Every structure is written in structure tokens, then in C-alpha cells.
Amino acid sequence: MLDYFALFVLIFVVLTLFYGIIALHDIPYEIAKHRNHPHQDAIHVAGWVSLFTLHAIWPFLWIWATIYRPGSGYGTGEQGSDEQLQQRVADLEQRLAELENLSKISSAGEGA
């Protein structure tokens, strides 16, 4: 009777550890999925690859998944890019207005 109980406990522990490892390695993918990460498929595949590398790359996957934020992306200059874009559009509008004024002056000069 004790042998069957020991066998049951052994199988239970092995299955629990196996499931725990599978659930653990999917954490970066779940974070990436929750944040709508553009590389979530790559993170998922790399998570499976990390099983064969004894989770050596798993911390990097965690970092890769967590540094992306839905509103600001990776947070590297995304805020400044809108301001730069607005400044560039304003400069282009001003330059276009100057060119239109020059065009009106030159066409008025040709007509006279």
C-alpha cells in the first residue's frame, strides 16, 4: 500500500513541477499579450526556446516584454517625436506660405 502511495506522490510532484515550469516560462508572453506588444509572437517562441537553454534567456524575455508600454511604446523619444513633428509641419507651412507669396509676386510681375 505504501508503495502505491509513494508512486502517486512521485507522479503528482513530477506533473506539478512540469506544469509549473511550463506556466513559468509563459509569463513573459502573457505580459506581452496583455500589453499588446508588437513582438509578442517572438517572445512566445523565445520562451519555448528558453526551455532548451535551461531558462538562460528567460530574464531577458521578461525585460523585453515589460519595457513596452501600450501608450508610449518603448519610451525612447516617443514624447519628443510628436513635438518635433509639429515643429516640422509648422516650418513647412511657413515655407510653403513664403513660396506662395513669391509665386504671386513673380506672376504679378510677369503680367504687368
GROMACS .gro file of N, CA, C and O in nm:
model
  448
    1MET      N    1   0.082  -0.120   0.000
    1MET     CA    2   0.000   0.000   0.000
    1MET      C    3   0.086   0.126   0.000
    1MET      O    4   0.056   0.222  -0.068
    2LEU      N    5   0.193   0.125   0.079
    2LEU     CA    6   0.281   0.241   0.087
    2LEU      C    7   0.353   0.265  -0.044
    2LEU      O    8   0.378   0.379  -0.082
    3ASP      N    9   0.383   0.158  -0.120
    3ASP     CA   10   0.450   0.173  -0.248
    3ASP      C   11   0.361   0.248  -0.347
    3ASP      O   12   0.409   0.332  -0.423
    4TYR      N   13   0.231   0.218  -0.350
    4TYR     CA   14   0.139   0.287  -0.440
    4TYR      C   15   0.124   0.434  -0.402
    4TYR      O   16   0.116   0.521  -0.489
    5PHE      N   17   0.119   0.458  -0.271
    5PHE     CA   18   0.111   0.597  -0.226
    5PHE      C   19   0.236   0.676  -0.265
    5PHE      O   20   0.228   0.790  -0.314
    6ALA      N   21   0.351   0.616  -0.249
    6ALA     CA   22   0.477   0.682  -0.287
    6ALA      C   23   0.481   0.706  -0.438
    6ALA      O   24   0.526   0.812  -0.483
    7LEU      N   25   0.434   0.609  -0.514
    7LEU     CA   26   0.430   0.625  -0.659
    7LEU      C   27   0.334   0.739  -0.697
    7LEU      O   28   0.366   0.822  -0.783
    8PHE      N   29   0.218   0.747  -0.632
    8PHE     CA   30   0.123   0.854  -0.658
    8PHE      C   31   0.184   0.990  -0.626
    8PHE      O   32   0.172   1.085  -0.705
    9VAL      N   33   0.251   1.000  -0.510
    9VAL     CA   34   0.313   1.127  -0.471
    9VAL      C   35   0.423   1.164  -0.570
    9VAL      O   36   0.435   1.280  -0.612
   10LEU      N   37   0.500   1.067  -0.613
   10LEU     CA   38   0.607   1.093  -0.709
   10LEU      C   39   0.551   1.144  -0.841
   10LEU      O   40   0.599   1.244  -0.897
   11ILE      N   41   0.447   1.080  -0.893
   11ILE     CA   42   0.384   1.124  -1.019
   11ILE      C   43   0.323   1.262  -1.002
   11ILE      O   44   0.337   1.348  -1.089
   12PHE      N   45   0.257   1.285  -0.887
   12PHE     CA   46   0.196   1.416  -0.862
   12PHE      C   47   0.302   1.526  -0.860
   12PHE      O   48   0.285   1.633  -0.921
   13VAL      N   49   0.413   1.501  -0.794
   13VAL     CA   50   0.520   1.602  -0.785
   13VAL      C   51   0.581   1.628  -0.922
   13VAL      O   52   0.604   1.743  -0.960
   14VAL      N   53   0.603   1.524  -1.000
   14VAL     CA   54   0.661   1.542  -1.134
   14VAL      C   55   0.567   1.621  -1.223
   14VAL      O   56   0.609   1.714  -1.293
   15LEU      N   57   0.438   1.587  -1.220
   15LEU     CA   58   0.341   1.659  -1.302
   15LEU      C   59   0.328   1.805  -1.257
   15LEU      O   60   0.317   1.896  -1.341
   16THR      N   61   0.330   1.829  -1.128
   16THR     CA   62   0.320   1.965  -1.077
   16THR      C   63   0.442   2.048  -1.117
   16THR      O   64   0.430   2.163  -1.159
   17LEU      N   65   0.560   1.989  -1.106
   17LEU     CA   66   0.681   2.060  -1.147
   17LEU      C   67   0.680   2.087  -1.298
   17LEU      O   68   0.717   2.197  -1.342
   18PHE      N   69   0.636   1.990  -1.376
   18PHE     CA   70   0.630   2.007  -1.521
   18PHE      C   71   0.534   2.120  -1.557
   18PHE      O   72   0.567   2.209  -1.635
   19TYR      N   73   0.415   2.119  -1.497
   19TYR     CA   74   0.318   2.225  -1.524
   19TYR      C   75   0.369   2.360  -1.475
   19TYR      O   76   0.351   2.462  -1.541
   20GLY      N   77   0.434   2.362  -1.361
   20GLY     CA   78   0.489   2.485  -1.307
   20GLY      C   79   0.594   2.547  -1.397
   20GLY      O   80   0.596   2.668  -1.418
   21ILE      N   81   0.680   2.462  -1.453
   21ILE     CA   82   0.783   2.513  -1.544
   21ILE      C   83   0.719   2.568  -1.670
   21ILE      O   84   0.758   2.674  -1.719
   22ILE      N   85   0.619   2.498  -1.724
   22ILE     CA   86   0.551   2.545  -1.845
   22ILE      C   87   0.480   2.678  -1.815
   22ILE      O   88   0.489   2.772  -1.895
   23ALA      N   89   0.412   2.688  -1.703
   23ALA     CA   90   0.342   2.812  -1.668
   23ALA      C   91   0.441   2.925  -1.643
   23ALA      O   92   0.416   3.039  -1.681
   24LEU      N   93   0.554   2.894  -1.582
   24LEU     CA   94   0.655   2.995  -1.553
   24LEU      C   95   0.716   3.052  -1.680
   24LEU      O   96   0.734   3.173  -1.691
   25HIS      N   97   0.745   2.967  -1.777
   25HIS     CA   98   0.812   3.017  -1.896
   25HIS      C   99   0.718   3.098  -1.984
   25HIS      O  100   0.763   3.173  -2.069
   26ASP      N  101   0.588   3.089  -1.963
   26ASP     CA  102   0.492   3.166  -2.043
   26ASP      C  103   0.462   3.303  -1.983
   26ASP      O  104   0.388   3.380  -2.043
   27ILE      N  105   0.516   3.337  -1.869
   27ILE     CA  106   0.487   3.466  -1.806
   27ILE      C  107   0.526   3.583  -1.896
   27ILE      O  108   0.446   3.675  -1.915
   28PRO      N  109   0.647   3.586  -1.956
   28PRO     CA  110   0.678   3.699  -2.046
   28PRO      C  111   0.580   3.710  -2.163
   28PRO      O  112   0.542   3.822  -2.203
   29TYR      N  113   0.536   3.598  -2.218
   29TYR     CA  114   0.440   3.603  -2.327
   29TYR      C  115   0.306   3.659  -2.280
   29TYR      O  116   0.244   3.740  -2.349
   30GLU      N  117   0.263   3.621  -2.162
   30GLU     CA  118   0.136   3.674  -2.109
   30GLU      C  119   0.146   3.824  -2.084
   30GLU      O  120   0.050   3.898  -2.110
   31ILE      N  121   0.262   3.870  -2.036
   31ILE     CA  122   0.281   4.014  -2.016
   31ILE      C  123   0.276   4.085  -2.152
   31ILE      O  124   0.211   4.188  -2.167
   32ALA      N  125   0.346   4.028  -2.252
   32ALA     CA  126   0.349   4.088  -2.385
   32ALA      C  127   0.209   4.090  -2.447
   32ALA      O  128   0.170   4.188  -2.511
   33LYS      N  129   0.134   3.985  -2.427
   33LYS     CA  130  -0.002   3.978  -2.482
   33LYS      C  131  -0.092   4.081  -2.415
   33LYS      O  132  -0.170   4.148  -2.482
   34HIS      N  133  -0.077   4.095  -2.285
   34HIS     CA  134  -0.158   4.192  -2.210
   34HIS      C  135  -0.127   4.335  -2.253
   34HIS      O  136  -0.216   4.420  -2.260
   35ARG      N  137  -0.001   4.363  -2.285
   35ARG     CA  138   0.040   4.498  -2.324
   35ARG      C  139   0.032   4.521  -2.474
   35ARG      O  140   0.076   4.625  -2.522
   36ASN      N  141  -0.018   4.424  -2.547
   36ASN     CA  142  -0.029   4.433  -2.693
   36ASN      C  143   0.107   4.465  -2.757
   36ASN      O  144   0.120   4.555  -2.838
   37HIS      N  145   0.205   4.390  -2.714
   37HIS     CA  146   0.343   4.408  -2.758
   37HIS      C  147   0.355   4.371  -2.906
   37HIS      O  148   0.299   4.271  -2.949
   38PRO      N  149   0.425   4.452  -2.986
   38PRO     CA  150   0.436   4.418  -3.129
   38PRO      C  151   0.518   4.292  -3.155
   38PRO      O  152   0.506   4.233  -3.262
   39HIS      N  153   0.599   4.247  -3.060
   39HIS     CA  154   0.682   4.129  -3.078
   39HIS      C  155   0.636   4.013  -2.990
   39HIS      O  156   0.717   3.928  -2.952
   40GLN      N  157   0.507   4.006  -2.960
   40GLN     CA  158   0.462   3.903  -2.868
   40GLN      C  159   0.480   3.762  -2.921
   40GLN      O  160   0.508   3.670  -2.843
   41ASP      N  161   0.471   3.744  -3.052
   41ASP     CA  162   0.494   3.610  -3.107
   41ASP      C  163   0.640   3.569  -3.092
   41ASP      O  164   0.670   3.453  -3.060
   42ALA      N  165   0.730   3.663  -3.114
   42ALA     CA  166   0.873   3.632  -3.097
   42ALA      C  167   0.904   3.601  -2.952
   42ALA      O  168   0.984   3.510  -2.924
   43ILE      N  169   0.841   3.672  -2.860
   43ILE     CA  170   0.864   3.647  -2.718
   43ILE      C  171   0.811   3.509  -2.682
   43ILE      O  172   0.874   3.435  -2.605
   44HIS      N  173   0.699   3.471  -2.740
   44HIS     CA  174   0.643   3.339  -2.712
   44HIS      C  175   0.735   3.227  -2.762
   44HIS      O  176   0.763   3.130  -2.691
   45VAL      N  177   0.783   3.242  -2.884
   45VAL     CA  178   0.874   3.141  -2.940
   45VAL      C  179   1.004   3.136  -2.860
   45VAL      O  180   1.056   3.028  -2.829
   46ALA      N  181   1.056   3.253  -2.825
   46ALA     CA  182   1.179   3.256  -2.747
   46ALA      C  183   1.158   3.195  -2.608
   46ALA      O  184   1.251   3.136  -2.553
   47GLY      N  185   1.038   3.207  -2.556
   47GLY     CA  186   1.007   3.141  -2.429
   47GLY      C  187   1.017   2.990  -2.440
   47GLY      O  188   1.069   2.923  -2.350
   48TRP      N  189   0.969   2.935  -2.550
   48TRP     CA  190   0.981   2.789  -2.570
   48TRP      C  191   1.126   2.750  -2.593
   48TRP      O  192   1.170   2.646  -2.546
   49VAL      N  193   1.199   2.835  -2.665
   49VAL     CA  194   1.341   2.806  -2.686
   49VAL      C  195   1.416   2.810  -2.552
   49VAL      O  196   1.509   2.732  -2.530
   50SER      N  197   1.372   2.897  -2.463
   50SER     CA  198   1.439   2.907  -2.334
   50SER      C  199   1.426   2.779  -2.252
   50SER      O  200   1.507   2.755  -2.162
   51LEU      N  201   1.326   2.697  -2.281
   51LEU     CA  202   1.315   2.567  -2.213
   51LEU      C  203   1.438   2.480  -2.242
   51LEU      O  204   1.485   2.406  -2.156
   52PHE      N  205   1.487   2.491  -2.366
   52PHE     CA  206   1.601   2.408  -2.404
   52PHE      C  207   1.734   2.469  -2.363
   52PHE      O  208   1.837   2.404  -2.373
   53THR      N  209   1.731   2.596  -2.323
   53THR     CA  210   1.854   2.660  -2.276
   53THR      C  211   1.853   2.675  -2.124
   53THR      O  212   1.926   2.758  -2.070
   54LEU      N  213   1.769   2.597  -2.059
   54LEU     CA  214   1.758   2.598  -1.913
   54LEU      C  215   1.723   2.739  -1.862
   54LEU      O  216   1.776   2.784  -1.761
   55HIS      N  217   1.638   2.805  -1.935
   55HIS     CA  218   1.586   2.939  -1.899
   55HIS      C  219   1.696   3.043  -1.889
   55HIS      O  220   1.683   3.140  -1.815
   56ALA      N  221   1.803   3.026  -1.965
   56ALA     CA  222   1.912   3.125  -1.962
   56ALA      C  223   1.867   3.258  -2.022
   56ALA      O  224   1.911   3.363  -1.977
   57ILE      N  225   1.779   3.255  -2.122
   57ILE     CA  226   1.736   3.381  -2.185
   57ILE      C  227   1.604   3.431  -2.127
   57ILE      O  228   1.555   3.536  -2.167
   58TRP      N  229   1.546   3.357  -2.035
   58TRP     CA  230   1.416   3.393  -1.980
   58TRP      C  231   1.413   3.530  -1.913
   58TRP      O  232   1.318   3.607  -1.936
   59PRO      N  233   1.513   3.571  -1.834
   59PRO     CA  234   1.510   3.707  -1.776
   59PRO      C  235   1.509   3.816  -1.882
   59PRO      O  236   1.446   3.920  -1.865
   60PHE      N  237   1.579   3.792  -1.992
   60PHE     CA  238   1.580   3.893  -2.098
   60PHE      C  239   1.443   3.902  -2.166
   60PHE      O  240   1.402   4.008  -2.211
   61LEU      N  241   1.374   3.790  -2.174
   61LEU     CA  242   1.239   3.792  -2.230
   61LEU      C  243   1.145   3.871  -2.139
   61LEU      O  244   1.059   3.944  -2.186
   62TRP      N  245   1.162   3.852  -2.010
   62TRP     CA  246   1.082   3.927  -1.913
   62TRP      C  247   1.105   4.077  -1.932
   62TRP      O  248   1.010   4.157  -1.937
   63ILE      N  249   1.232   4.117  -1.943
   63ILE     CA  250   1.264   4.259  -1.962
   63ILE      C  251   1.207   4.308  -2.094
   63ILE      O  252   1.148   4.416  -2.102
   64TRP      N  253   1.224   4.229  -2.199
   64TRP     CA  254   1.175   4.267  -2.333
   64TRP      C  255   1.023   4.288  -2.330
   64TRP      O  256   0.970   4.381  -2.389
   65ALA      N  257   0.953   4.203  -2.259
   65ALA     CA  258   0.808   4.213  -2.254
   65ALA      C  259   0.761   4.329  -2.167
   65ALA      O  260   0.659   4.391  -2.194
   66THR      N  261   0.837   4.361  -2.061
   66THR     CA  262   0.788   4.463  -1.968
   66THR      C  263   0.828   4.604  -2.005
   66THR      O  264   0.765   4.699  -1.957
   67ILE      N  265   0.929   4.624  -2.088
   67ILE     CA  266   0.968   4.763  -2.119
   67ILE      C  267   0.874   4.828  -2.219
   67ILE      O  268   0.874   4.948  -2.232
   68TYR      N  269   0.793   4.749  -2.288
   68TYR     CA  270   0.698   4.806  -2.383
   68TYR      C  271   0.571   4.847  -2.311
   68TYR      O  272   0.513   4.768  -2.236
   69ARG      N  273   0.527   4.969  -2.333
   69ARG     CA  274   0.402   5.017  -2.274
   69ARG      C  275   0.307   5.052  -2.388
   69ARG      O  276   0.350   5.108  -2.489
   70PRO      N  277   0.179   5.020  -2.373
   70PRO     CA  278   0.085   5.040  -2.483
   70PRO      C  279   0.078   5.184  -2.534
   70PRO      O  280   0.069   5.208  -2.653
   71GLY      N  281   0.084   5.283  -2.448
   71GLY     CA  282   0.068   5.421  -2.491
   71GLY      C  283   0.194   5.484  -2.546
   71GLY      O  284   0.191   5.564  -2.639
   72SER      N  285   0.307   5.449  -2.487
   72SER     CA  286   0.430   5.518  -2.524
   72SER      C  287   0.533   5.427  -2.589
   72SER      O  288   0.645   5.470  -2.611
   73GLY      N  289   0.501   5.305  -2.618
   73GLY     CA  290   0.596   5.215  -2.682
   73GLY      C  291   0.709   5.178  -2.588
   73GLY      O  292   0.685   5.146  -2.472
   74TYR      N  293   0.831   5.190  -2.637
   74TYR     CA  294   0.947   5.158  -2.555
   74TYR      C  295   0.991   5.276  -2.470
   74TYR      O  296   1.084   5.265  -2.392
   75GLY      N  297   0.928   5.392  -2.490
   75GLY     CA  298   0.961   5.509  -2.409
   75GLY      C  299   1.092   5.573  -2.448
   75GLY      O  300   1.152   5.643  -2.368
   76THR      N  301   1.136   5.554  -2.570
   76THR     CA  302   1.262   5.613  -2.614
   76THR      C  303   1.234   5.723  -2.716
   76THR      O  304   1.232   5.700  -2.835
   77GLY      N  305   1.207   5.842  -2.665
   77GLY     CA  306   1.190   5.956  -2.754
   77GLY      C  307   1.054   5.964  -2.821
   77GLY      O  308   1.037   6.042  -2.912
   78GLU      N  309   0.960   5.886  -2.776
   78GLU     CA  310   0.828   5.890  -2.839
   78GLU      C  311   0.757   6.021  -2.806
   78GLU      O  312   0.684   6.073  -2.886
   79GLN      N  313   0.777   6.076  -2.685
   79GLN     CA  314   0.712   6.201  -2.648
   79GLN      C  315   0.766   6.316  -2.731
   79GLN      O  316   0.693   6.402  -2.774
   80GLY      N  317   0.895   6.320  -2.749
   80GLY     CA  318   0.958   6.427  -2.824
   80GLY      C  319   0.926   6.422  -2.971
   80GLY      O  320   0.929   6.521  -3.039
   81SER      N  321   0.896   6.306  -3.023
   81SER     CA  322   0.874   6.293  -3.166
   81SER      C  323   0.749   6.368  -3.210
   81SER      O  324   0.747   6.424  -3.319
   82ASP      N  325   0.645   6.373  -3.128
   82ASP     CA  326   0.526   6.449  -3.164
   82ASP      C  327   0.556   6.598  -3.170
   82ASP      O  328   0.513   6.667  -3.262
   83GLU      N  329   0.632   6.646  -3.073
   83GLU     CA  330   0.667   6.788  -3.073
   83GLU      C  331   0.756   6.821  -3.192
   83GLU      O  332   0.738   6.925  -3.257
   84GLN      N  333   0.849   6.733  -3.222
   84GLN     CA  334   0.936   6.756  -3.337
   84GLN      C  335   0.856   6.754  -3.466
   84GLN      O  336   0.880   6.834  -3.557
   85LEU      N  337   0.760   6.664  -3.474
   85LEU     CA  338   0.677   6.655  -3.594
   85LEU      C  339   0.591   6.780  -3.611
   85LEU      O  340   0.577   6.833  -3.721
   86GLN      N  341   0.534   6.828  -3.500
   86GLN     CA  342   0.455   6.950  -3.506
   86GLN      C  343   0.540   7.069  -3.547
   86GLN      O  344   0.497   7.154  -3.627
   87GLN      N  345   0.661   7.079  -3.496
   87GLN     CA  346   0.752   7.188  -3.533
   87GLN      C  347   0.788   7.179  -3.680
   87GLN      O  348   0.792   7.280  -3.750
   88ARG      N  349   0.811   7.059  -3.727
   88ARG     CA  350   0.847   7.042  -3.868
   88ARG      C  351   0.730   7.080  -3.960
   88ARG      O  352   0.750   7.144  -4.063
   89VAL      N  353   0.609   7.043  -3.922
   89VAL     CA  354   0.491   7.080  -4.001
   89VAL      C  355   0.474   7.230  -4.002
   89VAL      O  356   0.445   7.290  -4.107
   90ALA      N  357   0.494   7.295  -3.887
   90ALA     CA  358   0.483   7.441  -3.881
   90ALA      C  359   0.588   7.507  -3.970
   90ALA      O  360   0.558   7.604  -4.041
   91ASP      N  361   0.711   7.456  -3.966
   91ASP     CA  362   0.817   7.511  -4.053
   91ASP      C  363   0.783   7.494  -4.200
   91ASP      O  364   0.802   7.585  -4.282
   92LEU      N  365   0.730   7.377  -4.235
   92LEU     CA  366   0.694   7.351  -4.375
   92LEU      C  367   0.578   7.440  -4.419
   92LEU      O  368   0.575   7.488  -4.533
   93GLU      N  369   0.480   7.464  -4.330
   93GLU     CA  370   0.369   7.552  -4.364
   93GLU      C  371   0.418   7.695  -4.386
   93GLU      O  372   0.374   7.762  -4.480
   94GLN      N  373   0.511   7.738  -4.302
   94GLN     CA  374   0.565   7.872  -4.317
   94GLN      C  375   0.643   7.883  -4.448
   94GLN      O  376   0.630   7.981  -4.521
   95ARG      N  377   0.719   7.783  -4.480
   95ARG     CA  378   0.797   7.784  -4.604
   95ARG      C  379   0.705   7.781  -4.726
   95ARG      O  380   0.730   7.849  -4.826
   96LEU      N  381   0.597   7.705  -4.719
   96LEU     CA  382   0.500   7.700  -4.828
   96LEU      C  383   0.433   7.835  -4.848
   96LEU      O  384   0.414   7.879  -4.962
   97ALA      N  385   0.400   7.901  -4.737
   97ALA     CA  386   0.338   8.033  -4.747
   97ALA      C  387   0.435   8.132  -4.812
   97ALA      O  388   0.395   8.215  -4.896
   98GLU      N  389   0.563   8.125  -4.777
   98GLU     CA  390   0.663   8.213  -4.838
   98GLU      C  391   0.674   8.185  -4.988
   98GLU      O  392   0.682   8.277  -5.069
   99LEU      N  393   0.675   8.058  -5.026
   99LEU     CA  394   0.684   8.023  -5.168
   99LEU      C  395   0.560   8.069  -5.245
   99LEU      O  396   0.571   8.115  -5.360
  100GLU      N  397   0.444   8.059  -5.182
  100GLU     CA  398   0.322   8.106  -5.247
  100GLU      C  399   0.326   8.257  -5.267
  100GLU      O  400   0.285   8.309  -5.370
  101ASN      N  401   0.378   8.329  -5.168
  101ASN     CA  402   0.390   8.475  -5.181
  101ASN      C  403   0.488   8.510  -5.292
  101ASN      O  404   0.462   8.602  -5.371
  102LEU      N  405   0.600   8.440  -5.300
  102LEU     CA  406   0.697   8.464  -5.407
  102LEU      C  407   0.635   8.434  -5.543
  102LEU      O  408   0.659   8.506  -5.640
  103SER      N  409   0.556   8.330  -5.551
  103SER     CA  410   0.491   8.293  -5.676
  103SER      C  411   0.391   8.400  -5.719
  103SER      O  412   0.383   8.436  -5.837
  104LYS      N  413   0.317   8.455  -5.624
  104LYS     CA  414   0.221   8.561  -5.655
  104LYS      C  415   0.293   8.687  -5.704
  104LYS      O  416   0.251   8.753  -5.799
  105ILE      N  417   0.404   8.720  -5.638
  105ILE     CA  418   0.481   8.840  -5.676
  105ILE      C  419   0.538   8.823  -5.816
  105ILE      O  420   0.530   8.914  -5.899
  106SER      N  421   0.594   8.704  -5.844
  106SER     CA  422   0.655   8.684  -5.976
  106SER      C  423   0.549   8.679  -6.086
  106SER      O  424   0.571   8.729  -6.195
  107SER      N  425   0.432   8.620  -6.058
  107SER     CA  426   0.326   8.617  -6.159
  107SER      C  427   0.266   8.756  -6.180
  107SER      O  428   0.228   8.793  -6.291
  108ALA      N  429   0.261   8.838  -6.075
  108ALA     CA  430   0.213   8.975  -6.089
  108ALA      C  431   0.314   9.057  -6.169
  108ALA      O  432   0.277   9.144  -6.249
  109GLY      N  433   0.443   9.029  -6.152
  109GLY     CA  434   0.547   9.100  -6.225
  109GLY      C  435   0.546   9.064  -6.371
  109GLY      O  436   0.574   9.147  -6.458
  110GLU      N  437   0.513   8.942  -6.406
  110GLU     CA  438   0.507   8.900  -6.545
  110GLU      C  439   0.386   8.959  -6.616
  110GLU      O  440   0.391   8.989  -6.734
  111GLY      N  441   0.277   8.978  -6.545
  111GLY     CA  442   0.154   9.029  -6.604
  111GLY      C  443   0.160   9.179  -6.628
  111GLY      O  444   0.090   9.233  -6.712
  112ALA      N  445   0.247   9.250  -6.557
  112ALA     CA  446   0.250   9.395  -6.571
  112ALA      C  447   0.334   9.443  -6.686
  112ALA      O  448   0.404   9.398  -6.756
   0.00000   0.00000   0.00000
